[in-house]
Amino acid sequence: MNCIQEGSIPTKYFEKTKQKLSTANGENLRVNFKATDVHICNEGICIKQSFILVKDLDIGIGVTRIILGQPFLEIIKPFKVKTEGITTKIFQQKILFAFNEKPITKDINLLKTFSLFKEHFVKTKENHLYFMK
């Protein structure tokens, strides 16, 4: 799920929602709104995404509080996670989605593991389909 801190965008861009979201430890987050027509643009390429607006998105002070989640990662895959951000190729153009703040090594390693797992999973499915022909 893509998330953004409530109050970060004007009210004319979002609508009511009944979606629910909780943290990894099961704590419910306050969600009342969603924005369905958000464009993430980088290097002249824009990716349309939906976001839910979270009341208390506690990910740091002084940073724009946005979490690009699974829907975004599915669109940019395959991708590589590096210290400076996430890199991918879209329309044969290499793009870096830089991290807002210095990442924690544990989080980087988790993203790398997730990325490699997804890549291996896709390759396995491709091989399976190839041998089914």
GROMACS .gro file of C-alpha atoms in nm:
model
  133
    1MET     CA    1   0.000   0.000   0.000
    2ASN     CA    2   0.131   0.347  -0.086
    3CYS     CA    3   0.092   0.589   0.205
    4ILE     CA    4   0.128   0.964   0.253
    5GLN     CA    5   0.096   1.176   0.566
    6GLU     CA    6  -0.249   1.333   0.596
    7GLY     CA    7  -0.211   1.710   0.559
    8SER     CA    8   0.065   1.682   0.298
    9ILE     CA    9  -0.169   1.745   0.004
   10PRO     CA   10  -0.467   1.980  -0.043
   11THR     CA   11  -0.814   1.839   0.032
   12LYS     CA   12  -0.933   1.888  -0.326
   13TYR     CA   13  -0.710   1.596  -0.432
   14PHE     CA   14  -0.848   1.327  -0.201
   15GLU     CA   15  -1.173   1.151  -0.117
   16LYS     CA   16  -1.322   0.952   0.172
   17THR     CA   17  -1.230   0.584   0.206
   18LYS     CA   18  -1.316   0.292   0.429
   19GLN     CA   19  -0.979   0.123   0.375
   20LYS     CA   20  -0.796   0.003   0.683
   21LEU     CA   21  -0.425  -0.024   0.749
   22SER     CA   22  -0.215  -0.150   1.037
   23THR     CA   23   0.152  -0.149   1.127
   24ALA     CA   24   0.370  -0.460   1.122
   25ASN     CA   25   0.303  -0.508   1.493
   26GLY     CA   26  -0.075  -0.496   1.439
   27GLU     CA   27  -0.142  -0.140   1.555
   28ASN     CA   28  -0.425   0.021   1.357
   29LEU     CA   29  -0.344   0.342   1.171
   30ARG     CA   30  -0.601   0.617   1.127
   31VAL     CA   31  -0.706   0.625   0.762
   32ASN     CA   32  -1.000   0.834   0.638
   33PHE     CA   33  -0.898   0.944   0.289
   34LYS     CA   34  -0.735   0.828  -0.032
   35ALA     CA   35  -0.585   1.002  -0.334
   36THR     CA   36  -0.637   0.801  -0.652
   37ASP     CA   37  -0.475   1.020  -0.916
   38VAL     CA   38  -0.117   1.071  -0.796
   39HIS     CA   39   0.171   1.087  -1.042
   40ILE     CA   40   0.523   0.998  -0.929
   41CYS     CA   41   0.754   1.168  -1.179
   42ASN     CA   42   1.127   1.119  -1.218
   43GLU     CA   43   1.358   1.189  -1.512
   44GLY     CA   44   1.057   1.283  -1.727
   45ILE     CA   45   0.874   0.954  -1.666
   46CYS     CA   46   0.551   0.958  -1.462
   47ILE     CA   47   0.391   0.661  -1.288
   48LYS     CA   48   0.027   0.688  -1.180
   49GLN     CA   49  -0.046   0.551  -0.834
   50SER     CA   50  -0.305   0.561  -0.556
   51PHE     CA   51  -0.223   0.657  -0.199
   52ILE     CA   52  -0.404   0.632   0.129
   53LEU     CA   53  -0.366   0.927   0.365
   54VAL     CA   54  -0.249   0.823   0.710
   55LYS     CA   55  -0.317   1.049   1.009
   56ASP     CA   56   0.000   0.975   1.208
   57LEU     CA   57   0.262   0.842   0.969
   58ASP     CA   58   0.559   0.844   1.206
   59ILE     CA   59   0.869   0.793   0.989
   60GLY     CA   60   1.086   1.088   1.081
   61ILE     CA   61   1.085   1.457   1.154
   62GLY     CA   62   1.139   1.714   0.881
   63VAL     CA   63   1.087   1.477   0.589
   64THR     CA   64   0.798   1.441   0.350
   65ARG     CA   65   0.620   1.142   0.493
   66ILE     CA   66   0.558   0.909   0.201
   67ILE     CA   67   0.586   0.533   0.178
   68LEU     CA   68   0.601   0.385  -0.170
   69GLY     CA   69   0.466   0.035  -0.121
   70GLN     CA   70   0.407  -0.288  -0.307
   71PRO     CA   71   0.191  -0.136  -0.587
   72PHE     CA   72   0.474   0.101  -0.681
   73LEU     CA   73   0.745  -0.166  -0.652
   74GLU     CA   74   0.544  -0.400  -0.877
   75ILE     CA   75   0.547  -0.139  -1.154
   76ILE     CA   76   0.919  -0.060  -1.141
   77LYS     CA   77   1.046  -0.419  -1.111
   78PRO     CA   78   1.300  -0.548  -1.169
   79PHE     CA   79   1.481  -0.300  -0.947
   80LYS     CA   80   1.799  -0.286  -0.742
   81VAL     CA   81   1.830  -0.140  -0.395
   82LYS     CA   82   2.145   0.060  -0.326
   83THR     CA   83   2.251   0.287  -0.044
   84GLU     CA   84   2.143   0.599  -0.234
   85GLY     CA   85   1.805   0.463  -0.343
   86ILE     CA   86   1.620   0.224  -0.571
   87THR     CA   87   1.734   0.196  -0.934
   88THR     CA   88   1.539   0.057  -1.225
   89LYS     CA   89   1.508   0.086  -1.602
   90ILE     CA   90   1.188   0.220  -1.753
   91PHE     CA   91   1.166   0.256  -2.132
   92GLN     CA   92   1.539   0.174  -2.151
   93GLN     CA   93   1.617   0.471  -1.924
   94LYS     CA   94   1.798   0.417  -1.594
   95ILE     CA   95   1.619   0.595  -1.309
   96LEU     CA   96   1.717   0.644  -0.945
   97PHE     CA   97   1.446   0.691  -0.684
   98ALA     CA   98   1.661   0.845  -0.411
   99PHE     CA   99   1.587   0.790  -0.044
  100ASN     CA  100   1.480   1.105   0.147
  101GLU     CA  101   1.712   1.028   0.432
  102LYS     CA  102   2.004   0.797   0.494
  103PRO     CA  103   1.859   0.445   0.508
  104ILE     CA  104   1.913   0.206   0.793
  105THR     CA  105   2.128  -0.088   0.681
  106LYS     CA  106   1.875  -0.339   0.815
  107ASP     CA  107   1.602  -0.186   0.598
  108ILE     CA  108   1.828  -0.186   0.290
  109ASN     CA  109   1.914  -0.552   0.344
  110LEU     CA  110   1.546  -0.638   0.382
  111LEU     CA  111   1.463  -0.460   0.055
  112LYS     CA  112   1.753  -0.634  -0.121
  113THR     CA  113   1.633  -0.971   0.004
  114PHE     CA  114   1.277  -0.893  -0.106
  115SER     CA  115   1.402  -0.778  -0.447
  116LEU     CA  116   1.612  -1.092  -0.501
  117PHE     CA  117   1.329  -1.317  -0.384
  118LYS     CA  118   1.084  -1.157  -0.629
  119GLU     CA  119   1.338  -1.177  -0.912
  120HIS     CA  120   1.402  -1.547  -0.839
  121PHE     CA  121   1.028  -1.614  -0.814
  122VAL     CA  122   0.966  -1.455  -1.157
  123LYS     CA  123   1.254  -1.651  -1.315
  124THR     CA  124   1.119  -1.975  -1.166
  125LYS     CA  125   0.771  -1.906  -1.307
  126GLU     CA  126   0.918  -1.817  -1.648
  127ASN     CA  127   1.113  -2.145  -1.653
  128HIS     CA  128   0.805  -2.338  -1.546
  129LEU     CA  129   0.599  -2.182  -1.827
  130TYR     CA  130   0.878  -2.250  -2.078
  131PHE     CA  131   0.887  -2.621  -1.993
  132MET     CA  132   0.508  -2.648  -2.005
  133LYS     CA  133   0.508  -2.562  -2.376
   0.00000   0.00000   0.00000
